[in-house]
Coordinates of C-alpha atoms and ligand atoms in Angstrom, one line a residue:
M1100 CA 0.0 0.0 0.0
C1101 CA 1.0 3.7 0.1
G1102 CA 4.4 4.5 1.5
I1103 CA 5.8 7.6 3.1
I1104 CA 9.5 8.8 3.4
A1105 CA 10.5 12.2 4.4
Y1106 CA 13.9 13.7 5.4
S1107 CA 15.3 16.8 7.1
G1108 CA 19.1 17.0 7.8
Q1109 CA 22.5 18.0 6.6
R1110 CA 22.7 15.7 3.6
K1111 CA 21.2 16.0 0.2
A1112 CA 17.6 14.8 0.4
L1113 CA 17.0 13.5 -3.1
P1114 CA 19.1 10.3 -3.1
I1115 CA 17.9 9.5 0.4
L1116 CA 14.3 9.9 -0.7
V1117 CA 14.8 7.8 -3.9
A1118 CA 16.5 5.0 -1.9
G1119 CA 13.7 5.2 0.7
L1120 CA 11.0 4.8 -2.1
R1121 CA 12.9 1.8 -3.4
R1122 CA 12.7 0.2 0.0
L1123 CA 8.9 0.9 0.1
E1124 CA 8.3 -0.6 -3.4
Y1125 CA 7.6 -4.1 -2.0
R1126 CA 4.5 -2.8 -0.3
G1127 CA 2.8 -2.4 -3.7
Y1128 CA 2.1 0.9 -5.5
D1129 CA 1.1 2.3 -8.8
S1130 CA 2.6 5.8 -8.8
A1131 CA 5.2 7.8 -7.0
G1132 CA 6.4 11.3 -6.3
I1133 CA 8.9 13.5 -4.6
A1134 CA 8.8 17.2 -3.4
L1135 CA 12.0 19.0 -2.3
H1136 CA 12.1 22.2 -0.3
R1137 CA 14.5 24.7 -1.7
R1138 CA 14.8 28.4 -1.3
G1139 CA 11.3 29.0 -0.1
R1140 CA 9.5 26.9 -2.7
F1141 CA 8.8 23.3 -3.7
A1142 CA 10.1 21.4 -6.6
T1143 CA 7.8 18.5 -7.2
W1144 CA 8.0 15.5 -9.6
R1145 CA 5.3 12.8 -9.9
A1146 CA 4.8 9.8 -12.2
A1147 CA 2.3 7.0 -12.7
G1148 CA 3.8 3.5 -12.9
K1149 CA 7.1 2.2 -11.5
L1150 CA 9.7 4.2 -9.7
S1151 CA 11.9 4.1 -12.8
Q1152 CA 9.4 6.4 -14.5
L1153 CA 9.7 8.9 -11.7
E1154 CA 13.5 8.6 -11.7
A1155 CA 13.5 9.5 -15.4
R1156 CA 12.0 12.8 -14.5
L1157 CA 14.1 13.7 -11.5
P1158 CA 17.1 16.0 -11.8
A1159 CA 20.6 14.4 -11.6
Q1160 CA 21.1 16.2 -8.3
S1161 CA 19.7 18.8 -6.0
G1162 CA 21.1 20.7 -3.1
A1163 CA 17.9 20.5 -1.1
K1164 CA 18.3 19.1 2.4
C1165 CA 14.6 18.6 3.2
G1166 CA 11.9 16.8 1.2
M1167 CA 9.4 14.0 1.1
G1168 CA 8.5 11.1 -1.2
H1169 CA 5.5 8.9 -1.6
T1170 CA 4.4 5.6 -3.3
R1171 CA 0.7 5.6 -4.0
W1172 CA -1.6 2.6 -4.2
A1173 CA -4.7 4.0 -5.9
T1174 CA -7.9 4.3 -3.9
H1175 CA -9.6 7.6 -4.9
G1176 CA -8.9 8.1 -8.6
E1177 CA -6.8 6.1 -11.1
A1178 CA -3.0 5.7 -11.0
T1179 CA -2.1 8.9 -13.0
D1180 CA 0.6 11.5 -12.8
S1181 CA -1.8 14.1 -11.4
N1182 CA -3.2 11.7 -8.7
A1183 CA 0.3 10.8 -7.5
H1184 CA 1.5 12.6 -4.3
P1185 CA 2.8 15.1 -3.1
H1186 CA -0.2 17.4 -3.5
H1187 CA -0.2 21.1 -3.0
S1188 CA -2.4 23.9 -1.8
P1189 CA -3.6 26.2 -4.5
D1190 CA -1.0 28.9 -3.5
G1191 CA 1.7 26.3 -3.6
R1192 CA 2.7 27.0 0.0
I1193 CA 1.6 23.6 1.4
A1194 CA 2.8 20.2 0.2
I1195 CA 1.3 16.9 1.6
I1196 CA 1.8 13.2 1.3
H1197 CA -1.0 11.0 2.7
N1198 CA -1.6 7.3 3.4
G1199 CA -5.2 6.3 4.3
I1200 CA -8.7 7.3 3.3
I1201 CA -10.6 10.5 4.1
E1202 CA -14.1 9.3 4.5
N1203 CA -15.9 12.7 4.3
A1204 CA -13.8 13.7 1.2
T1205 CA -16.9 14.1 -1.0
A1206 CA -18.6 16.6 1.4
L1207 CA -15.3 18.5 2.0
R1208 CA -14.5 18.7 -1.7
G1209 CA -18.0 19.9 -2.4
A1210 CA -17.8 22.6 0.3
L1211 CA -14.4 23.8 -1.0
Q1212 CA -15.6 23.9 -4.6
A1213 CA -18.6 25.9 -3.6
D1214 CA -16.2 28.5 -2.3
G1215 CA -14.3 28.5 -5.6
A1216 CA -11.6 25.9 -4.9
V1217 CA -10.1 24.2 -8.0
F1218 CA -8.6 20.7 -7.7
N1219 CA -5.8 19.3 -9.8
S1220 CA -6.4 15.6 -8.9
E1221 CA -9.2 13.2 -8.0
T1222 CA -7.7 12.3 -4.7
D1223 CA -9.0 12.8 -1.2
S1224 CA -5.5 13.8 -0.2
E1225 CA -5.4 17.0 -2.2
I1226 CA -8.3 18.2 0.0
L1227 CA -6.0 18.1 3.0
A1228 CA -3.5 20.4 1.4
H1229 CA -6.3 22.9 0.8
L1230 CA -7.5 22.6 4.4
V1231 CA -4.1 23.1 5.9
A1232 CA -3.5 26.3 3.8
M1233 CA -6.9 27.6 4.9
H1234 CA -5.9 27.6 8.6
P1235 CA -3.0 30.0 9.2
A1236 CA -1.7 29.6 12.7
D1237 CA 1.4 30.3 14.8
S1238 CA 2.9 26.9 13.9
L1239 CA 2.5 24.5 11.0
R1240 CA 1.5 21.8 13.5
D1241 CA -1.4 24.0 14.6
S1242 CA -2.5 24.5 11.0
V1243 CA -2.5 20.8 10.5
R1244 CA -4.3 20.2 13.7
L1245 CA -7.1 22.6 12.8
A1246 CA -7.4 21.1 9.3
L1247 CA -7.6 17.6 10.7
R1248 CA -10.5 18.6 13.0
Q1249 CA -12.6 18.8 9.9
V1250 CA -11.6 15.4 8.7
Q1251 CA -13.1 11.9 9.2
G1252 CA -11.1 8.9 8.2
T1253 CA -7.6 7.4 8.4
Y1254 CA -4.4 9.1 7.8
G1255 CA -0.6 8.9 8.2
L1256 CA 0.7 12.1 6.6
V1257 CA 3.5 14.5 6.3
V1258 CA 3.1 18.2 5.5
M1259 CA 5.7 20.8 4.5
D1260 CA 5.3 24.6 4.4
A1261 CA 7.4 26.4 1.8
S1262 CA 7.9 29.3 4.3
R1263 CA 9.3 27.0 7.0
P1264 CA 12.7 25.5 5.8
G1265 CA 13.7 22.2 7.2
E1266 CA 10.4 21.6 9.0
L1267 CA 8.1 18.5 8.6
V1268 CA 4.9 17.9 10.4
A1269 CA 3.5 14.4 10.6
A1270 CA 0.1 13.2 11.9
R1271 CA -1.3 9.7 12.5
N1272 CA -4.8 8.3 12.7
G1273 CA -5.0 4.6 11.8
S1274 CA -2.1 4.5 9.4
P1275 CA 1.5 4.1 10.7
V1276 CA 3.9 7.0 11.1
I1277 CA 7.5 6.4 12.4
I1278 CA 10.1 9.1 13.2
G1279 CA 13.7 7.9 12.6
V1280 CA 16.2 9.7 14.8
G1281 CA 19.7 10.1 13.2
E1282 CA 22.8 12.2 13.9
R1283 CA 21.7 15.7 13.1
E1284 CA 19.1 14.3 10.7
M1285 CA 15.5 13.0 11.0
F1286 CA 13.3 10.8 8.9
I1287 CA 9.6 10.1 8.8
T1288 CA 8.3 7.0 7.3
S1289 CA 5.3 4.6 7.3
D1290 CA 7.6 1.6 7.3
A1291 CA 10.8 1.3 9.3
N1292 CA 12.4 -0.8 6.5
A1293 CA 12.7 2.4 4.5
I1294 CA 15.1 4.0 6.9
L1295 CA 17.0 1.1 8.4
T1296 CA 20.2 1.9 6.5
H1297 CA 20.3 5.3 8.2
T1298 CA 19.1 4.7 11.7
R1299 CA 17.6 2.0 14.0
E1300 CA 16.4 4.6 16.6
V1301 CA 12.7 5.2 16.1
V1302 CA 9.7 6.7 17.7
H1303 CA 6.2 5.5 16.7
L1304 CA 3.4 8.0 16.6
E1305 CA 0.1 6.9 18.2
D1306 CA -3.3 7.6 16.7
G1307 CA -4.4 11.2 17.4
E1308 CA -0.8 12.5 17.6
L1309 CA 1.1 15.1 15.6
A1310 CA 4.8 15.6 15.4
T1311 CA 7.0 18.5 14.4
V1312 CA 10.3 17.3 13.0
Q1313 CA 13.5 19.2 12.2
A1314 CA 17.0 18.0 11.6
R1315 CA 18.1 18.0 15.3
I1316 CA 14.8 18.0 17.2
F1317 CA 11.3 16.6 17.2
S1318 CA 8.3 17.1 19.4
I1319 CA 5.0 15.3 19.7
A1320 CA 1.6 16.6 20.7
T1321 CA -1.9 15.3 20.8
M1322 CA -4.9 16.7 18.9
D1323 CA -6.0 18.5 22.1
E1324 CA -2.5 20.1 22.3
S1325 CA -1.0 18.1 25.2
M1326 CA 2.7 17.5 24.8
I1327 CA 4.0 13.9 24.7
S1328 CA 7.5 12.8 25.8
R1329 CA 8.5 9.6 24.1
P1330 CA 12.1 8.4 23.8
P1331 CA 13.2 6.5 20.7
V1332 CA 13.4 2.7 20.8
T1333 CA 16.0 0.6 19.0
L1334 CA 14.8 -1.7 16.3
D1335 CA 16.4 -5.2 16.4
H1336 CA 16.7 -6.1 12.7
S1337 CA 19.7 -5.1 10.6
P1338 CA 19.7 -3.5 7.2
E1339 CA 21.3 -6.7 5.8
A1340 CA 18.1 -8.6 6.4
L1341 CA 16.6 -6.4 3.7
S1342 CA 19.0 -7.4 0.9
R1343 CA 18.2 -10.1 -1.7
D1344 CA 21.5 -11.8 -1.0
G1345 CA 22.1 -13.0 -4.5
Y1346 CA 18.7 -14.6 -4.9
D1347 CA 16.6 -13.8 -8.0
H1348 CA 13.6 -12.9 -5.9
Y1349 CA 12.9 -12.0 -2.3
M1350 CA 10.3 -14.8 -2.3
L1351 CA 12.8 -17.5 -3.0
K1352 CA 15.2 -16.0 -0.4
E1353 CA 12.4 -16.0 2.2
I1354 CA 11.3 -19.6 1.3
E1355 CA 14.9 -20.8 1.6
E1356 CA 15.6 -19.0 4.9
Q1357 CA 12.7 -20.7 6.7
P1358 CA 14.9 -23.2 8.6
E1359 CA 16.8 -20.3 10.3
A1360 CA 13.7 -18.2 10.6
I1361 CA 11.7 -20.9 12.4
A1362 CA 14.6 -21.7 14.6
R1363 CA 14.4 -18.1 15.8
T1364 CA 10.6 -18.4 16.3
L1365 CA 11.2 -21.4 18.5
G1366 CA 14.4 -20.0 20.2
G1367 CA 14.2 -20.2 24.0
R1368 CA 10.5 -21.1 24.0
L1369 CA 10.6 -24.9 24.2
D1370 CA 11.0 -26.2 27.8
R1371 CA 12.6 -29.7 27.6
Q1372 CA 12.5 -30.1 31.4
F1373 CA 8.7 -29.8 31.7
G1374 CA 7.7 -30.9 28.2
T1375 CA 6.0 -27.6 27.4
A1376 CA 6.4 -24.2 25.8
H1377 CA 6.7 -20.8 27.3
L1378 CA 5.4 -17.8 25.5
G1379 CA 6.3 -15.0 28.0
G1380 CA 4.5 -12.2 26.1
L1381 CA 1.0 -13.7 26.6
N1382 CA 0.7 -11.8 29.9
L1383 CA -1.6 -14.5 31.2
S1384 CA -1.0 -16.6 34.3
A1385 CA -1.4 -20.4 34.2
R1386 CA -4.7 -20.0 36.0
E1387 CA -6.0 -17.5 33.5
L1388 CA -4.9 -19.8 30.6
R1389 CA -6.8 -22.6 32.3
D1390 CA -10.0 -20.6 32.5
I1391 CA -10.1 -20.0 28.8
R1392 CA -13.1 -21.9 27.2
R1393 CA -12.7 -21.0 23.5
V1394 CA -10.1 -19.6 21.2
R1395 CA -10.9 -17.6 18.1
F1396 CA -8.3 -16.6 15.5
L1397 CA -8.8 -13.4 13.5
G1398 CA -6.7 -12.5 10.4
C1399 CA -6.9 -11.8 6.7
G1400 CA -5.8 -13.8 3.7
S1401 CA -3.0 -16.2 4.6
A1402 CA -3.1 -15.2 8.2
Y1403 CA -6.8 -16.3 8.3
Y1404 CA -5.8 -19.6 6.6
A1405 CA -2.9 -20.0 9.1
G1406 CA -5.5 -19.5 11.9
I1407 CA -7.5 -22.5 10.6
S1408 CA -4.4 -24.6 11.2
G1409 CA -3.9 -23.0 14.6
A1410 CA -7.5 -23.7 15.6
N1411 CA -7.0 -27.4 14.6
M1412 CA -3.8 -27.5 16.8
I1413 CA -5.6 -25.9 19.8
E1414 CA -8.5 -28.3 19.5
S1415 CA -6.3 -31.3 19.2
L1416 CA -3.8 -30.5 21.9
A1417 CA -5.7 -28.3 24.4
R1418 CA -9.2 -29.8 23.7
L1419 CA -10.6 -26.3 23.5
P1420 CA -13.2 -25.3 20.8
A1421 CA -11.3 -23.1 18.4
A1422 CA -12.0 -21.4 15.1
S1423 CA -10.5 -18.9 12.7
E1424 CA -12.5 -16.2 11.0
P1425 CA -11.7 -13.4 8.4
A1426 CA -11.2 -10.4 10.6
A1427 CA -13.4 -8.1 8.5
E1428 CA -16.3 -10.5 8.5
F1429 CA -16.1 -11.0 12.2
R1430 CA -16.2 -7.3 13.0
Y1431 CA -19.2 -6.6 10.8
R1432 CA -21.5 -9.4 11.9
N1433 CA -22.0 -8.1 15.5
P1434 CA -20.2 -11.0 17.1
V1435 CA -20.9 -12.3 20.6
I1436 CA -17.8 -11.4 22.7
E1437 CA -17.3 -13.7 25.7
N1438 CA -15.1 -13.2 28.8
D1439 CA -13.7 -16.8 28.6
T1440 CA -12.9 -16.7 24.9
L1441 CA -9.3 -15.9 23.9
Y1442 CA -9.2 -13.8 20.7
I1443 CA -5.9 -14.0 18.8
A1444 CA -5.2 -11.5 16.0
V1445 CA -2.8 -12.9 13.5
S1446 CA -0.8 -10.6 11.2
Q1447 CA 2.6 -10.6 9.7
S1448 CA 2.8 -6.8 9.2
G1449 CA 0.8 -5.9 12.3
E1450 CA -0.8 -3.1 10.2
T1451 CA -3.7 -4.8 8.4
F1452 CA -6.6 -2.4 8.8
D1453 CA -9.4 -5.1 9.0
T1454 CA -7.5 -7.1 11.7
L1455 CA -6.8 -3.9 13.7
A1456 CA -10.5 -3.0 13.5
A1457 CA -11.5 -6.4 14.7
I1458 CA -9.2 -6.1 17.7
R1459 CA -10.8 -2.7 18.5
E1460 CA -14.2 -4.2 18.2
V1461 CA -13.4 -7.0 20.7
R1462 CA -11.6 -4.7 23.1
S1463 CA -14.4 -2.1 23.0
R1464 CA -16.7 -4.9 24.2
G1465 CA -14.4 -5.9 27.0
G1466 CA -12.8 -8.9 25.3
R1467 CA -9.2 -10.0 25.6
V1468 CA -7.1 -10.1 22.5
L1469 CA -3.6 -11.5 22.0
G1470 CA -1.5 -10.8 18.9
I1471 CA 0.7 -13.0 16.8
C1472 CA 2.8 -10.6 14.7
N1473 CA 6.1 -10.4 13.0
V1474 CA 6.8 -6.6 13.0
V1475 CA 7.8 -5.4 16.4
G1476 CA 6.3 -2.0 17.2
S1477 CA 3.5 -2.4 14.6
S1478 CA 0.0 -1.1 15.4
I1479 CA -1.4 -4.5 16.2
A1480 CA 1.5 -5.4 18.4
R1481 CA 1.0 -2.2 20.4
E1482 CA -2.8 -2.5 20.7
V1483 CA -3.2 -6.0 21.9
D1484 CA -3.2 -7.2 25.6
G1485 CA -0.2 -9.5 25.0
G1486 CA 1.1 -11.8 22.3
V1487 CA 3.9 -13.6 20.5
F1488 CA 6.4 -12.2 18.0
M1489 CA 7.3 -14.6 15.2
H1490 CA 10.9 -13.3 14.8
V1491 CA 11.2 -14.6 11.2
G1492 CA 12.8 -11.3 10.1
P1493 CA 11.5 -8.8 7.5
E1494 CA 9.3 -10.3 4.8
I1495 CA 9.6 -8.2 1.7
S1496 CA 8.0 -10.3 -1.0
V1497 CA 4.3 -9.6 -1.2
A1498 CA 3.4 -13.3 -1.0
S1499 CA 3.8 -14.4 2.5
T1500 CA 5.9 -17.5 3.0
K1501 CA 8.2 -17.5 6.0
A1502 CA 5.7 -15.5 8.0
F1503 CA 3.0 -18.1 7.3
S1504 CA 5.3 -20.7 8.6
G1505 CA 6.2 -18.5 11.6
M1506 CA 2.5 -18.2 12.4
L1507 CA 2.1 -22.0 12.4
A1508 CA 5.2 -22.4 14.6
C1509 CA 3.7 -19.9 17.1
F1510 CA 0.4 -21.8 17.1
M1511 CA 2.3 -25.1 17.9
L1512 CA 3.9 -23.4 20.9
L1513 CA 0.7 -21.9 22.1
A1514 CA -1.2 -25.2 21.6
L1515 CA 1.5 -27.1 23.5
Q1516 CA 1.5 -24.5 26.4
L1517 CA -2.4 -24.5 26.6
G1518 CA -2.4 -28.3 26.2
R1519 CA 0.1 -28.9 29.0
I1520 CA -2.0 -26.7 31.3
R1521 CA -5.2 -28.6 30.5
D1522 CA -4.9 -32.1 28.9
I1523 CA -1.5 -33.3 28.0
S1524 CA 0.7 -35.6 30.2
P1525 CA 4.4 -34.7 30.8
Q1526 CA 5.4 -37.7 28.6
R1527 CA 3.3 -36.5 25.7
G1528 CA 4.6 -33.0 26.3
D1529 CA 8.2 -34.3 26.0
E1530 CA 7.3 -36.1 22.7
L1531 CA 5.8 -32.8 21.3
V1532 CA 8.8 -30.7 22.4
E1533 CA 11.1 -33.2 20.7
A1534 CA 9.0 -33.1 17.5
I1535 CA 8.6 -29.3 17.3
G1536 CA 12.4 -29.0 17.8
E1537 CA 12.9 -30.9 14.6
L1538 CA 11.1 -28.3 12.5
P1539 CA 14.1 -26.4 11.1
G1540 CA 15.8 -29.7 9.9
L1541 CA 12.5 -30.9 8.4
I1542 CA 12.0 -27.7 6.5
R1543 CA 15.5 -27.9 5.2
N1544 CA 14.7 -31.4 3.9
A1545 CA 11.5 -30.2 2.3
L1546 CA 13.5 -27.4 0.5
G1547 CA 15.8 -30.1 -1.0
E1548 CA 12.9 -31.1 -3.3
S1549 CA 13.0 -27.7 -5.0
P1550 CA 14.7 -28.9 -8.3
R1551 CA 12.2 -31.8 -8.7
I1552 CA 9.3 -29.4 -7.9
R1553 CA 10.5 -27.1 -10.6
E1554 CA 10.3 -29.9 -13.1
I1555 CA 6.8 -30.7 -12.0
A1556 CA 5.8 -27.0 -12.3
A1557 CA 7.3 -26.9 -15.8
R1558 CA 4.8 -29.7 -16.8
Y1559 CA 1.7 -27.8 -15.6
H1560 CA 2.5 -24.1 -16.0
G1561 CA 0.3 -23.8 -19.1
A1562 CA -2.9 -24.7 -17.1
S1563 CA -5.3 -21.8 -16.7
S1564 CA -6.9 -23.3 -13.6
A1565 CA -6.0 -25.6 -10.7
F1566 CA -7.6 -27.2 -7.7
Y1567 CA -6.1 -27.8 -4.3
I1568 CA -7.8 -30.3 -2.0
G1569 CA -7.1 -31.7 1.5
R1570 CA -8.9 -33.0 4.5
T1571 CA -9.0 -31.6 8.0
D1572 CA -5.4 -30.6 8.8
A1573 CA -4.5 -30.7 5.1
Y1574 CA -7.3 -28.3 4.2
P1575 CA -5.6 -25.0 5.3
V1576 CA -2.5 -26.3 3.5
A1577 CA -4.6 -26.5 0.3
L1578 CA -6.1 -23.1 0.9
E1579 CA -2.6 -21.5 1.4
G1580 CA -1.2 -23.4 -1.6
A1581 CA -4.0 -22.1 -3.9
Q1582 CA -3.5 -18.6 -2.5
K1583 CA 0.2 -18.6 -3.3
L1584 CA -0.4 -19.9 -6.8
K1585 CA -3.1 -17.3 -7.7
E1586 CA -1.3 -14.4 -6.1
I1587 CA 2.0 -14.7 -8.0
S1588 CA 1.2 -16.7 -11.2
Y1589 CA -2.4 -15.2 -11.8
V1590 CA -3.5 -18.8 -12.5
H1591 CA -7.0 -19.3 -11.2
A1592 CA -6.6 -21.6 -8.2
E1593 CA -9.3 -22.8 -5.7
A1594 CA -9.1 -24.9 -2.6
Y1595 CA -11.7 -27.3 -1.3
P1596 CA -11.9 -29.8 1.6
A1597 CA -11.4 -33.1 -0.3
S1598 CA -14.7 -34.3 1.0
E1599 CA -16.5 -31.5 -0.8
L1600 CA -15.3 -32.4 -4.2
K1601 CA -18.3 -34.4 -5.3
H1602 CA -20.6 -31.7 -3.9
G1603 CA -19.8 -29.4 -6.8
P1604 CA -16.2 -28.8 -8.0
L1605 CA -15.9 -32.3 -9.6
A1606 CA -18.0 -30.8 -12.5
L1607 CA -15.0 -28.7 -13.4
I1608 CA -12.4 -31.5 -13.5
D1609 CA -11.1 -32.2 -17.0
P1610 CA -7.7 -33.1 -18.6
D1611 CA -6.5 -29.5 -18.6
T1612 CA -7.2 -28.8 -14.9
P1613 CA -4.6 -30.2 -12.5
T1614 CA -5.5 -30.9 -8.9
L1615 CA -3.0 -30.8 -6.1
V1616 CA -4.0 -33.4 -3.5
V1617 CA -2.5 -32.8 -0.1
L1618 CA -2.0 -36.3 1.4
P1619 CA -0.5 -36.3 4.9
D1620 CA 0.4 -39.7 6.3
N1621 CA -2.6 -40.1 8.7
D1622 CA -5.7 -42.1 9.3
L1623 CA -7.6 -40.3 6.5
L1624 CA -5.1 -41.2 3.8
D1625 CA -7.3 -43.9 2.3
K1626 CA -10.3 -41.6 2.2
S1627 CA -8.2 -38.9 0.5
L1628 CA -7.0 -41.5 -2.0
S1629 CA -10.6 -42.1 -2.9
S1630 CA -10.9 -38.4 -3.9
L1631 CA -7.8 -38.8 -5.9
Q1632 CA -9.3 -41.8 -7.7
E1633 CA -12.5 -39.8 -8.4
I1634 CA -10.4 -37.1 -10.2
R1635 CA -8.5 -39.7 -12.2
A1636 CA -11.7 -41.3 -13.3
R1637 CA -12.6 -37.9 -14.9
R1638 CA -9.1 -37.8 -16.5
G1639 CA -8.0 -34.9 -14.3
P1640 CA -4.2 -34.7 -13.8
V1641 CA -3.2 -35.2 -10.2
I1642 CA -0.2 -33.9 -8.3
A1643 CA 0.0 -35.6 -5.0
V1644 CA 1.7 -33.7 -2.2
T1645 CA 2.6 -36.3 0.4
N1646 CA 4.8 -37.4 3.3
S1647 CA 3.5 -40.9 3.2
G1648 CA 5.8 -43.8 2.0
R1649 CA 2.9 -45.6 0.3
E1650 CA 4.0 -46.8 -3.1
D1651 CA 0.5 -46.8 -4.6
I1652 CA 0.4 -43.0 -4.4
H1653 CA 3.2 -42.9 -7.0
S1654 CA 1.2 -45.1 -9.4
L1655 CA -2.1 -43.3 -8.8
A1656 CA -0.8 -39.7 -9.2
D1657 CA 0.7 -38.2 -12.3
D1658 CA 3.4 -36.5 -10.2
V1659 CA 4.3 -36.5 -6.6
I1660 CA 5.7 -33.6 -4.5
C1661 CA 7.5 -35.4 -1.6
S1662 CA 7.7 -34.0 1.9
P1663 CA 9.7 -35.5 4.8
P1664 CA 7.8 -37.7 7.2
C1665 CA 7.2 -36.0 10.6
H1666 CA 4.9 -35.7 13.6
P1667 CA 1.3 -35.0 12.6
L1668 CA 1.3 -31.7 14.4
L1669 CA 4.0 -30.5 12.0
H1670 CA 2.3 -31.8 8.8
P1671 CA 0.7 -28.5 7.7
L1672 CA 3.9 -26.4 8.1
V1673 CA 6.3 -28.9 6.5
M1674 CA 4.0 -29.9 3.6
N1675 CA 3.2 -26.3 2.8
V1676 CA 6.9 -25.7 1.9
G1677 CA 6.5 -27.9 -1.3
L1678 CA 3.5 -25.8 -2.3
Q1679 CA 5.3 -22.5 -1.8
L1680 CA 8.0 -23.8 -4.1
F1681 CA 5.4 -25.1 -6.7
A1682 CA 3.8 -21.6 -6.8
Y1683 CA 7.2 -19.9 -7.0
H1684 CA 8.6 -22.0 -9.8
T1685 CA 5.3 -21.7 -11.8
A1686 CA 5.3 -17.9 -11.5
V1687 CA 8.9 -17.7 -12.6
L1688 CA 8.3 -20.0 -15.6
M1689 CA 5.4 -17.8 -16.5
G1690 CA 7.6 -14.7 -16.4
R1691 CA 5.6 -13.0 -13.6
D1692 CA 6.7 -10.2 -11.3
V1693 CA 7.1 -12.6 -8.4
D1694 CA 7.8 -10.2 -5.6
Q1695 CA 5.4 -7.5 -6.6
P1696 CA 2.4 -9.2 -8.2
R1697 CA -0.2 -7.0 -9.9
N1698 CA -2.9 -5.4 -7.9
L1699 CA -1.6 -6.6 -4.5
A1700 CA 0.0 -4.7 -1.6
K1701 CA 2.2 -6.1 1.1
S1702 CA 0.3 -4.6 3.9
V1703 CA -3.3 -3.6 3.5
T1704 CA -3.8 -0.5 5.6
V1705 CA -7.2 0.5 4.2
E1706 CA -10.5 -1.2 4.7
Ligands
LIG3187 C1 -0.7 -13.7 1.2 C2 -0.7 -12.4 1.7 C3 -2.0 -11.8 2.2 C4 -1.7 -11.5 3.7 C5 -2.9 -10.6 4.3 C6 -2.7 -10.4 5.7 O1 0.5 -14.1 0.6 O2 0.3 -11.8 1.7 O3 -3.1 -12.6 2.1 O4 -1.6 -12.7 4.4 O5 -3.0 -9.4 3.6 O6 -1.5 -9.7 6.0 P1 -0.9 -9.6 7.4 O7 -0.5 -10.9 7.8 O8 0.2 -8.6 7.3 O9 -2.0 -9.1 8.3

């Protein structure tokens, strides 16, 4: 989604802003722009399309030491040059970049037009520039504050005033804003990854706060003018984690680094002495954990699918009713919130608007919400009552891979901890600790199949449609496998519980439609093989994805993606690795833009 980068300091701003925009690219965007503050006026460049199109218009150099840049993901108005940010007030004095959506934009625009205002774009953001210019005050922050009092909606924004050299004003409501504190220089961004090469000292703005930022100083105040003192915190990831490290794509790098990433997720959390797991951040005593009667996972997209797997694990190990629900559906259906239900928001980015809104809905009704997040300091991590960080490192590719695995690893730990408190014997706990500890090695083995999976992908990449099926534990694996394929290859892919096949989708099986059948080695294997037979009987090609040693699978299926045998609790995570690779190789063979697939954004910060 949209990205913000702004700079005030001693160095030339232009290359810093361009590099910052590059770091924001992975979030998804369709236009970009930069405004530099120089000698009492702004120089502004904007371009629809990729950053290279903006760069072609930029000067080779500029002496400006203050400026801001933006990547826009179109919401109000198409991706055109004129809709790209920064936007200006009619007199050119105010420049603004904005993430979020102004909900009363139509009414505000109408009122301004009735007074003679002329707009140069179709965006809601340009209205903000008009409003700020219409409220002269002692400080730019006061002008912004007065303007924002008229606004309903979400924003993370930065404003500059041509008559105030070196000064940036930022404000936040529902869309992240981070101040980066450097040596005689300051940054403002919506994503810490954009400034990591310059500083790891950051201050997160909270909703309803505004900040004035200059090269050596910043101050924060609320909308009702109370001053806030907040020291910077140090981010723990290094800029090296953001490099592609010689890989063709971030997605492949992120798939391949899963053994180390998951080792970090597990690090220090498995207790071999008591056969359990310890998730310190839950902020719940053993007694409080025992009093939980239900668990509900809330997330979007892959995080929702991961939650289905998490619910299965909790039901199986802790014998608690558990379910996963898309966060936006949950919040709009007037859900019953119960004291003894544990709500768990699941999000890689920690910024997904719908998940954040679901958390607020639960909390406003007195419910307790934990978070499972990857990004430390993210909005969700800061709003929940406790939780678990995945620690899988920054995920840059739009398609989630190592974070999905990180979610599943966190659920295993949580299910084990809850299970040991309620239902699981020390001996079984030991067995589970042992099994979970093997995850990194098992993932490494699964990755070893990559060359073979590439060959299989090469046989099917002409198909325009594919099915993924699996039963119970294998169903979320099928959902996530289909999600990966459609996201990055644009091949229509659908997942069904294998048992549902003959209740509808079987009508679509034909020789051109491959079905990936997820076949874990469990009691349901024979039943799943019946589904496979039904597909074969309709001449549908079958790719079996299995960790079973059964020979007949190889004769029944056209192709087999092999996964290492492991404890049943680990099946979804380990078997999913083969499907990540299948989607990746298919997309590469089809020449797709793997890391930045069309229409998608890394973190969806609007409703
Ligand atoms: C899938 C994908 C999306 C995200 C979803 C939630 O590859 O990237 O479906 O899983 O947008 O994002 P987070 O986890 O950041 O809340």
